[in-house]
XYZ file of C-alpha atoms in Angstrom:
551
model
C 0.000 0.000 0.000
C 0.936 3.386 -0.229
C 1.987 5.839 2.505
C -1.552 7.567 2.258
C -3.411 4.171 2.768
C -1.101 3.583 5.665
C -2.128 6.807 7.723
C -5.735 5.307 6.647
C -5.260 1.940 8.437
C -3.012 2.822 11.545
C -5.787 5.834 12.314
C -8.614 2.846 11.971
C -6.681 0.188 14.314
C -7.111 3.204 16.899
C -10.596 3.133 16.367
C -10.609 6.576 14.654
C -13.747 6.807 12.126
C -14.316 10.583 12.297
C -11.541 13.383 10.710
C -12.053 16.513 10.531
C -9.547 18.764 7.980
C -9.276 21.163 4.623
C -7.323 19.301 1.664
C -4.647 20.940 -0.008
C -1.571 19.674 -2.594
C 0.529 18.704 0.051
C -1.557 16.427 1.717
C -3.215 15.584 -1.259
C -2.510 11.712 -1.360
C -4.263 11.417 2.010
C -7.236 12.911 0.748
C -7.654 10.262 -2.302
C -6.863 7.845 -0.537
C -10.061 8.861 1.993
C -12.016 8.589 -1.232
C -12.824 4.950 -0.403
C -11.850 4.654 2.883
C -14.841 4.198 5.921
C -13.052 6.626 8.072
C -15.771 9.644 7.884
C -13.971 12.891 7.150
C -15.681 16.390 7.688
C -15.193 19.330 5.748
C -14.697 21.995 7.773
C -14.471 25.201 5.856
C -11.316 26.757 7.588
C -8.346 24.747 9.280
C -9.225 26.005 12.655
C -12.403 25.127 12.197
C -11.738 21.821 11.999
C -8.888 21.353 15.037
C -11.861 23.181 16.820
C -13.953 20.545 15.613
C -11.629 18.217 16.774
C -11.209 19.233 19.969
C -14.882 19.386 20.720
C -14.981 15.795 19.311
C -12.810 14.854 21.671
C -13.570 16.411 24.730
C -17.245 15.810 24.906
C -15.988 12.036 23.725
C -13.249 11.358 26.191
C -12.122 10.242 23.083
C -8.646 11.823 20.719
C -9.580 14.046 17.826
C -7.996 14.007 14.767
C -7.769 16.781 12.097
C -5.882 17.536 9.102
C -4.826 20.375 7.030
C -2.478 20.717 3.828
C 1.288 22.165 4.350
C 1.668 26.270 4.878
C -1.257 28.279 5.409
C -3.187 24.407 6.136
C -0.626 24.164 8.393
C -0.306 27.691 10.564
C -3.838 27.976 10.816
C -4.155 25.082 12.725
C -1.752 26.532 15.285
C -4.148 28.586 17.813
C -6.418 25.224 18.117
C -3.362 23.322 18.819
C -2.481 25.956 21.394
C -6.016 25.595 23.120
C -5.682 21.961 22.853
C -2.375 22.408 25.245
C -3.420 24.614 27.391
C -6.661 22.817 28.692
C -5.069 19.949 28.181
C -7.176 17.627 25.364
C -5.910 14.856 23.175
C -5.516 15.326 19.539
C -4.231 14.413 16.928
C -3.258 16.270 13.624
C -1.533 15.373 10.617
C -0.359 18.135 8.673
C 1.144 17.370 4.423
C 4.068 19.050 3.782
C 6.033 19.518 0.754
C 8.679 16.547 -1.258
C 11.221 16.187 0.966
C 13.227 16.894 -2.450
C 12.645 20.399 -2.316
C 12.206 21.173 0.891
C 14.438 23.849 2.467
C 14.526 25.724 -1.014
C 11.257 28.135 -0.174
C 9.208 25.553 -1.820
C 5.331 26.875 -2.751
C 3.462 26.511 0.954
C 6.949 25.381 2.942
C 7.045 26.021 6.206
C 8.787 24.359 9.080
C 5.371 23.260 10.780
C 7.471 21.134 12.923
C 9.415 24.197 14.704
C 6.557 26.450 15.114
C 4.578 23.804 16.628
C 6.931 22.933 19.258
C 5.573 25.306 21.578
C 1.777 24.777 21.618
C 2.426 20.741 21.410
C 2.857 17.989 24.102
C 5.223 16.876 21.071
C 5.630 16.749 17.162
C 7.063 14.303 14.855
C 8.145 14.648 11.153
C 8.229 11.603 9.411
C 11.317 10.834 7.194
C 10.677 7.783 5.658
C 7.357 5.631 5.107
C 8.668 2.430 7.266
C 8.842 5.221 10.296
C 5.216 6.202 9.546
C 3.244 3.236 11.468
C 5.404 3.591 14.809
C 5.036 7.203 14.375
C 1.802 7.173 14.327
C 0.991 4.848 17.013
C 3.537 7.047 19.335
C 1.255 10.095 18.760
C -1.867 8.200 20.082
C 0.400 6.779 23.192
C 1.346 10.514 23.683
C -1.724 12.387 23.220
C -3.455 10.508 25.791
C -0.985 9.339 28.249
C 0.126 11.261 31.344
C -1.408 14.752 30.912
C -3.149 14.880 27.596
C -2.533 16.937 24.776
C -2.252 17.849 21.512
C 0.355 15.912 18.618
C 1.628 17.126 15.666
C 2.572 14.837 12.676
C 4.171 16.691 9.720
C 4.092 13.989 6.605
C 6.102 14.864 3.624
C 4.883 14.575 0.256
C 6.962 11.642 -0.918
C 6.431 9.550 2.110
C 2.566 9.776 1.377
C 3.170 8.063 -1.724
C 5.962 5.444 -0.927
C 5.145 2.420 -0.973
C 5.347 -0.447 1.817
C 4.534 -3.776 2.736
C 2.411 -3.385 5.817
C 1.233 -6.063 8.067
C 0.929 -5.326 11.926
C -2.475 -4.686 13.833
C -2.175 -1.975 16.765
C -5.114 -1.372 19.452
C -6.351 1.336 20.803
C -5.723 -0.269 24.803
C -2.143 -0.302 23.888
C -1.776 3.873 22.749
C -1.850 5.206 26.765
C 1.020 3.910 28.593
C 0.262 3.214 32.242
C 0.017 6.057 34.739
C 2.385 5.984 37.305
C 0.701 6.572 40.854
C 2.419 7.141 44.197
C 0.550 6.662 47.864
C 3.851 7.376 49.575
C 1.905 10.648 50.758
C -1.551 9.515 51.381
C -1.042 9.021 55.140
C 0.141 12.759 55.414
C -3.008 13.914 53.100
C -5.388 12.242 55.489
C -3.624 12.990 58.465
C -4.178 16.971 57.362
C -7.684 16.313 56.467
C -8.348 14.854 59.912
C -6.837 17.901 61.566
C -8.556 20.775 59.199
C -11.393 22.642 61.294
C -12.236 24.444 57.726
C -11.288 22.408 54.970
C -11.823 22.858 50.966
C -11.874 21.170 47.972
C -10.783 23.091 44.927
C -12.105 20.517 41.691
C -10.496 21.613 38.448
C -10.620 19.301 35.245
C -8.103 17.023 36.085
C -10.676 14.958 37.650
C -13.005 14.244 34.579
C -9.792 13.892 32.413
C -8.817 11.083 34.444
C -12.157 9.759 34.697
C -12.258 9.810 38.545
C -15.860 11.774 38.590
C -17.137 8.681 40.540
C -14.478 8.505 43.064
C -14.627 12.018 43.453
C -18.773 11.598 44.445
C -17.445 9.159 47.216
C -14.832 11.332 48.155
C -17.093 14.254 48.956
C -19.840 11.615 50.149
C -17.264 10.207 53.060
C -15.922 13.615 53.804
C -18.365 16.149 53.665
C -16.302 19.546 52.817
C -17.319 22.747 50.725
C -16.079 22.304 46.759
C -15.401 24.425 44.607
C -14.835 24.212 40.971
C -12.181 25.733 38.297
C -14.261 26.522 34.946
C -13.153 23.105 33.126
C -14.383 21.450 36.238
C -17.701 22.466 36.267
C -20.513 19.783 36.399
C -17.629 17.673 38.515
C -19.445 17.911 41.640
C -23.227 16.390 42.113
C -25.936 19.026 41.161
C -27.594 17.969 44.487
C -24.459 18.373 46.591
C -25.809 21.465 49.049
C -21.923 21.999 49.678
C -20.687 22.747 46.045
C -20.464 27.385 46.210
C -19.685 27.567 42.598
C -17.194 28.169 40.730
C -14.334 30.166 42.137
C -11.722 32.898 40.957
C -11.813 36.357 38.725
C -15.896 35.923 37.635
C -16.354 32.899 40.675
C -19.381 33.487 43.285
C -19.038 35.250 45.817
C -19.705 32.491 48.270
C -16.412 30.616 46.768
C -14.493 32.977 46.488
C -15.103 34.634 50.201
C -15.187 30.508 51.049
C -11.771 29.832 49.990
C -10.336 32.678 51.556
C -11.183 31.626 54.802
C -10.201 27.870 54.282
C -7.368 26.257 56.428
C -6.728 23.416 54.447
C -6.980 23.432 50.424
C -7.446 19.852 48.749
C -6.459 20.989 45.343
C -7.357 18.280 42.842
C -6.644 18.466 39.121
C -6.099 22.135 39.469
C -2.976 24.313 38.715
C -3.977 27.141 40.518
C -4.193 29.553 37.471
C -3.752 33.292 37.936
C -7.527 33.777 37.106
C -8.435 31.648 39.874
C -6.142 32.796 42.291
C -6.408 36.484 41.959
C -3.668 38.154 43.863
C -1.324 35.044 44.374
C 0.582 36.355 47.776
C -3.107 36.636 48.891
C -4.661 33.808 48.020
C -5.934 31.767 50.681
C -3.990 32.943 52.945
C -4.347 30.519 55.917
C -4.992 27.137 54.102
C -2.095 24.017 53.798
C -2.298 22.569 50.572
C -2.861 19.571 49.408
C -2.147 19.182 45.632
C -3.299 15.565 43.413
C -1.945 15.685 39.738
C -0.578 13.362 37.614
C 1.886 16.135 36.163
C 4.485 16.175 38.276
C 5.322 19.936 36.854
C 2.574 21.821 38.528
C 3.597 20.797 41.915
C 5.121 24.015 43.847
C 4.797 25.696 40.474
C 2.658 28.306 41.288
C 2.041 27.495 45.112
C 3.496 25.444 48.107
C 2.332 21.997 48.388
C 2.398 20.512 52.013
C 1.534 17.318 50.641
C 2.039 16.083 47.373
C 0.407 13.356 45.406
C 0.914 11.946 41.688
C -0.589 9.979 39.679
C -4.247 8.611 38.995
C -7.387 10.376 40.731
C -8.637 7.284 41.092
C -6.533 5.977 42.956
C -5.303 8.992 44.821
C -8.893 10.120 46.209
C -9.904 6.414 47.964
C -6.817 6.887 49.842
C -7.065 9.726 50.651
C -10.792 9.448 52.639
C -10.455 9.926 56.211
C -14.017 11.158 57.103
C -14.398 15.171 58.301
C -16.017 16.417 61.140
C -16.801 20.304 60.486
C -20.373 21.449 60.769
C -19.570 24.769 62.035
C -17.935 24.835 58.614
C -20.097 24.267 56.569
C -23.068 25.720 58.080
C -20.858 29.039 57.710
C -20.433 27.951 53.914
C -24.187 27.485 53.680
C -24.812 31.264 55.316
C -22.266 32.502 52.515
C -24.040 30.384 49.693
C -27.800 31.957 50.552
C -26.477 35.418 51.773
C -24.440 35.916 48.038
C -26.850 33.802 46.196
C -27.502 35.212 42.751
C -30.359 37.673 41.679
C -32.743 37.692 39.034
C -34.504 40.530 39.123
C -33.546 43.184 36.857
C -35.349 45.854 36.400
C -36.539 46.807 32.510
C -38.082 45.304 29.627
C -35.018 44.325 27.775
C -33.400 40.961 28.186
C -31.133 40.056 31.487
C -28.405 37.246 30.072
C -28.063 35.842 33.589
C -31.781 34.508 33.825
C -31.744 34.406 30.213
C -29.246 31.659 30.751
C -30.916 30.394 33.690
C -33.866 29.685 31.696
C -32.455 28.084 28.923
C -30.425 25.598 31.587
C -33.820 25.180 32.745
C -35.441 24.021 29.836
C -32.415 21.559 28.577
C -32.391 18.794 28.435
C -30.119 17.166 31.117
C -27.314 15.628 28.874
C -27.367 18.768 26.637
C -23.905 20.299 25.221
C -22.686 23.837 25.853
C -20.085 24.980 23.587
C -19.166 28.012 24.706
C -17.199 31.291 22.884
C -15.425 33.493 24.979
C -16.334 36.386 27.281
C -19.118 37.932 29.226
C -21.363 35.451 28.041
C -18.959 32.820 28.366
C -18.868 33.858 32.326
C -22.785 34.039 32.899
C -22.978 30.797 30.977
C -20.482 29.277 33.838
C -22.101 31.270 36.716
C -25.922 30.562 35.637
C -26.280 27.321 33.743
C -25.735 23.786 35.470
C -24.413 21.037 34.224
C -24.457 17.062 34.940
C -20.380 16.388 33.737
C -17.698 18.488 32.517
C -17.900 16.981 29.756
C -21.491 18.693 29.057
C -19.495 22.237 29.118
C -17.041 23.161 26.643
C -15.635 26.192 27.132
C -12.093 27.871 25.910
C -9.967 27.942 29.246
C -6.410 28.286 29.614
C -6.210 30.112 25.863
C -9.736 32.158 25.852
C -10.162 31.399 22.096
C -12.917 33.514 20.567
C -14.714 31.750 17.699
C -13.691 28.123 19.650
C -17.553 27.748 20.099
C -19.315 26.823 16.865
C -16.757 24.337 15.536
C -16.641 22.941 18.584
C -20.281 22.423 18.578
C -19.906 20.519 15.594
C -17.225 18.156 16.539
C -19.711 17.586 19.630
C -22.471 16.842 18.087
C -21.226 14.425 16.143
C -19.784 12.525 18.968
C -22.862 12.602 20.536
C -25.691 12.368 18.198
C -28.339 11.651 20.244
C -27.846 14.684 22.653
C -28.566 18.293 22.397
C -25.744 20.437 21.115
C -25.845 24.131 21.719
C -23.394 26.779 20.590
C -23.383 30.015 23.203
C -21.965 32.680 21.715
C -20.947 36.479 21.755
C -21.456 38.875 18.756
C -18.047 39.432 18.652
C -16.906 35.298 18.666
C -19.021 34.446 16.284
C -17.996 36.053 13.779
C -14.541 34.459 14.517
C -15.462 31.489 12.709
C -18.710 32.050 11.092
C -18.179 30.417 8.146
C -18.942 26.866 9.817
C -22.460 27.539 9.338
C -21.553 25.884 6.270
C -20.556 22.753 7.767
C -23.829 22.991 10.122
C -25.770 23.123 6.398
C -23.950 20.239 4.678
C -23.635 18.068 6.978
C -27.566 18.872 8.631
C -26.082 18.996 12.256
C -29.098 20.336 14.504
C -26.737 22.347 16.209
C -29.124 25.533 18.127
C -27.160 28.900 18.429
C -27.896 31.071 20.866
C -26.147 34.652 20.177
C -25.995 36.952 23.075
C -25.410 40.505 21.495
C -24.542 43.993 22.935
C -22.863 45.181 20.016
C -19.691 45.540 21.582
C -16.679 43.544 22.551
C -18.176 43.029 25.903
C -15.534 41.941 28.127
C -13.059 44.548 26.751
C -15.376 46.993 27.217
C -16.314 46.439 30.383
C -12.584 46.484 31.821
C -12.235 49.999 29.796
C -15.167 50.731 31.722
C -13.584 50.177 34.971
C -9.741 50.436 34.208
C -9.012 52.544 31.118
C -11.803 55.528 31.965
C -14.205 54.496 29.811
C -11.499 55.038 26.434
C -13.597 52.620 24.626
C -11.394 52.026 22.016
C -12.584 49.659 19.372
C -14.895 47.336 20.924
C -17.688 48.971 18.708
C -19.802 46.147 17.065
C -22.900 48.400 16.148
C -22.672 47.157 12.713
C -23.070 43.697 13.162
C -24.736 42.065 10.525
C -28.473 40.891 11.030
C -27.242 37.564 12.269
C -31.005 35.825 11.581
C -30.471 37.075 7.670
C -26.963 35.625 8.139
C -28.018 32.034 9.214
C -31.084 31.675 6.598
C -28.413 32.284 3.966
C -27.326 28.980 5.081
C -30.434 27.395 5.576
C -30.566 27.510 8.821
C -33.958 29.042 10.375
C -33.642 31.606 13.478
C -35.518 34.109 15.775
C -34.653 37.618 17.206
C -35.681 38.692 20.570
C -35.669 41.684 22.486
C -37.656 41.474 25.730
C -37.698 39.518 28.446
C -41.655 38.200 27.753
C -40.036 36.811 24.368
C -37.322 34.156 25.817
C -39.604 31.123 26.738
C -41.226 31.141 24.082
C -38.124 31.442 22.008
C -36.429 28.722 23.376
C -39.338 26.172 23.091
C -39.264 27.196 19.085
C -35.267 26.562 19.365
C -35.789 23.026 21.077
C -39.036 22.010 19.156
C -37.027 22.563 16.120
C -35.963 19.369 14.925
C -32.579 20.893 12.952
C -30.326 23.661 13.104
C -31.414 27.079 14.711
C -30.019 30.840 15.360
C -32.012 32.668 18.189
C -30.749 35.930 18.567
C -30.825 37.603 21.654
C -30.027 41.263 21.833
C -29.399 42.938 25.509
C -27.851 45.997 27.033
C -24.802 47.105 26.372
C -24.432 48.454 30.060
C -24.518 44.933 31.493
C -21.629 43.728 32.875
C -20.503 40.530 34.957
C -20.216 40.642 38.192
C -18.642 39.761 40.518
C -15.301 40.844 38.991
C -11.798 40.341 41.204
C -9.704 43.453 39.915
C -6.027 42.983 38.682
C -3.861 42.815 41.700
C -6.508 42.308 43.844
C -7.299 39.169 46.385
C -10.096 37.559 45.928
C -12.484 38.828 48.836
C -11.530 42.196 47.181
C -14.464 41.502 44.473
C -16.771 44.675 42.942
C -19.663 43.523 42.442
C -21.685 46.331 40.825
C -20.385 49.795 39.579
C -20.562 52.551 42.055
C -22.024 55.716 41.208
């Protein structure tokens, strides 16, 4: 068989049947040789698109997206995905053509050394120099992607090795791409010995936890020692929607129960977290009494950003049994309760005009429990994270560590086809979705009932509101007043939608969305003078929250 075919095979022996990727000459042979192959590929209709697409395949999968793209331009624009891939941590795979290896280094047409500019947003990256490497190449970027610490992999196939020819026999499986996780108790003994002695203890969740599929030992966990949680953003649907101890989610846009919570805390049980400066706030500040205790399987973020007193590596699954020691605190967490009703959130806004918050509410309400969030990024991507539950992390996609606008739509479309049977919805600003608006095209072909909800102020709302507060109001270009009419937009790809204005409109807006049996665009315009609150200023601790603007 040929090189091409090759890629073909080794991606079905690791149970790959979806792809999502742009052709282009250098990866050419791939793409013909996907003519008759099973594996179904996706046209996406730009190269981030598709590693977006990817990523949301995989992460409301468990399983590793692939993608592809052609050498050059192909190539570079799948960089930022591959970026947000590393950052939050998800397991891909793309395979990138690039030019004859006869020509390259001359400034060949769409050169370019993929392999060095990846290096940096990459867990690792392989160019393959002859077609007998390209099997055990392959098969190393599945056992990389998803061992350890997931991530993104970058395979960089020239030209000529795509159509080589070899003799081809071995099988590979899919159970033998992760290598084992190496897990140490050494420390257990000290964890529980701290969690027996904490009068105020606190668990901080972040998506670690889901990643290493340890949501069920996490329940029992929590169950046996009954302590206030707390969750990062990637975390959230991690703890039990009927847990009466879970305050929120925690940090820059957190509640202010968790945030006040945490603060106070003398003992931290950090799990799957790596104390990010959004969640932290003013680092010399954050929780300022509290011993840590830190469970990760990267050995790298221990002491990296704070002390641990204890350290543990290795599998969440293994780490939380032994950790369980049973808590006695009710003093605790009656406080934590008084914090939880006293901050609780508050719905009603004066006005007409639609309030995002219960907006958001509402449509949580009305979802249906294993619905999809696919989130851009933010102030809607906050209020969707402070006003929407959800039943698993992996229900809530949402751009983390990078904050990529336009990550929400093809994401939505590399979740829905993971998960056909379940409700897909894109959440998105005015300003992200135009980022990568031109998947609306992949929504059409391919019929995905993805529903879009638009929340639109006409500006750059995040921006905005921080040149509101920190740059006196020099509101300089986050002016989206000429948006397009975004319902006009959609039906020019088939796609049927709604605009609303008032508050008296949403219910009956979203029952249209939902009753809808294929793709839909509600539009829903509010006021530019909303804001998110609470907000933890730069430089600022974390109890140090405004939560309205002062007149």
């Amino acid at each position: 068989m040929k090189g091409a075919e090759l890629v073909l095979k080794v991606l079905q022996q690791h149970g790959v049947d979806t792809i999502f990727g742009y052709p282009g000459g250098a990866i050419m042979p791939i793409y013909d040789a996907l003519y008759q192959s099973d594996v179904k590929h996706y046209l996406c209709r730009h190269e981030q698109g598709g590693a977006f697409s990817a990523i949301g395949y995989a992460r409301a999968s468990g399983k590793v997206g692939v993608c592809m793209a052609t050498s050059g331009p192909g190539a570079t624009n799948l960089i930022t995905s591959l970026a947000d891939a590393m950052l939050d941590s998800v397991p891909v795979v793309a395979i990138t053509g690039q030019v004859s290896q006869a020509v390259m280094g001359t400034d060949a047409f769409q050169e370019i050394d993929v392999l060095g500019l990846s290096l940096a947003v990459t867990k690792h990256s392989f160019m393959v120099r002859s077609v007998d490497e390209l099997a055990a190449t392959l098969n190393e970027a599945f056992a990389i992607a998803q061992s350890g610490r997931p991530g993104p992999v970058l395979v960089d196939i020239p030209k000529d090795v795509q159509l080589a020819d070899i003799d081809y026999q071995a099988e590979c499986s899919a159970a033998q791409s992760a290598a084992p996780i190496y897990t140490s108790l050494a420390n257990a003994g000290k964890a529980r010995a701290l969690i027996a002695a904490a009068k105020k203890p606190m668990a901080y969740i972040g998506g670690g936890v889901h990643m290493a599929g340890a949501m069920l030992q996490l329940q029992q966990f929590l169950a046996a020692n009954p302590m206030p949680s707390v969750t990062t953003l990637k975390a959230m649907g991690s703890v039990a929607k009927d847990n009466a101890h879970y305050l929120g989610m925690l940090g820059m846009h957190g509640t202010q129960a968790a945030n006040l919570a945490v603060q106070q805390c003398d003992l931290l049980i950090c799990l799957g977290a790596r104390f990010d400066d959004r969640v932290t706030g003013n680092l010399q500040k954050f929780a300022p009494l509290a011993k840590v205790i830190h469970v990760d399987i990267d050995p790298a973020e221990i002491n990296k950003v704070r002390f641990a007193n204890v350290a543990l590596l290795g599998d969440m699954k293994q780490i939380l049994p032994a950790m369980t020691v049973g808590t006695d605190c009710p003093d605790w967490l009656a406080h934590c309760a008084q914090l939880k009703q006293q901050h609780g959130w508050r719905y009603d806004h004066p006005g007409e005009r639609i309030y995002a918050p219960l907006m958001l509410k509402q449509l949580s309400e009305r979802m249906p429990d294993n619905s999809v969030v696919c989130c851009d990024v933010g102030q809607h991507q906050m209020w969707v994270a402070q006003h929407m539950r959800f039943s698993s992390p992996r229900n809530h996609l949402s751009s983390g560590g990078l904050g990529t606008m336009g990550f929400g739509l093809p994401a939505a479309i590399g979740a829905k086809l993971a998960r056909p049977q379940d409700t897909v919805i894109t959440v998105s600003g005015d300003g992200s979705f135009m980022m990568n608006v031109q998947e609306l095209a992949t929504i059409k072909r391919f019929r995905l009932p993805v529903k879009i909800v638009i929340v639109d102020n006409q500006r750059l709302g995040m921006v905005k509101q921080w040149q509101q507060l920190f740059f006196n109001e020099r509101y300089s270009e986050t002016d989206l007043s000429d948006n397009p009419d975004f319902v006009a937009l959609a039906a020019a790809f088939a796609i049927p939608g709604h605009c609303i204005t008032r508050k008296d409109e949403v219910e009956s807006a979203l029952e249209a969305m939902f009753t809808w049996p294929g793709p839909y665009l509600l539009h829903v315009c509010i006021d530019d003078k909303d804001n998110v609150w609470p907000l933890v200023p730069p430089g600022a601790a974390n109890e140090e929250m405004i939560t309205e603007l002062k007149a």
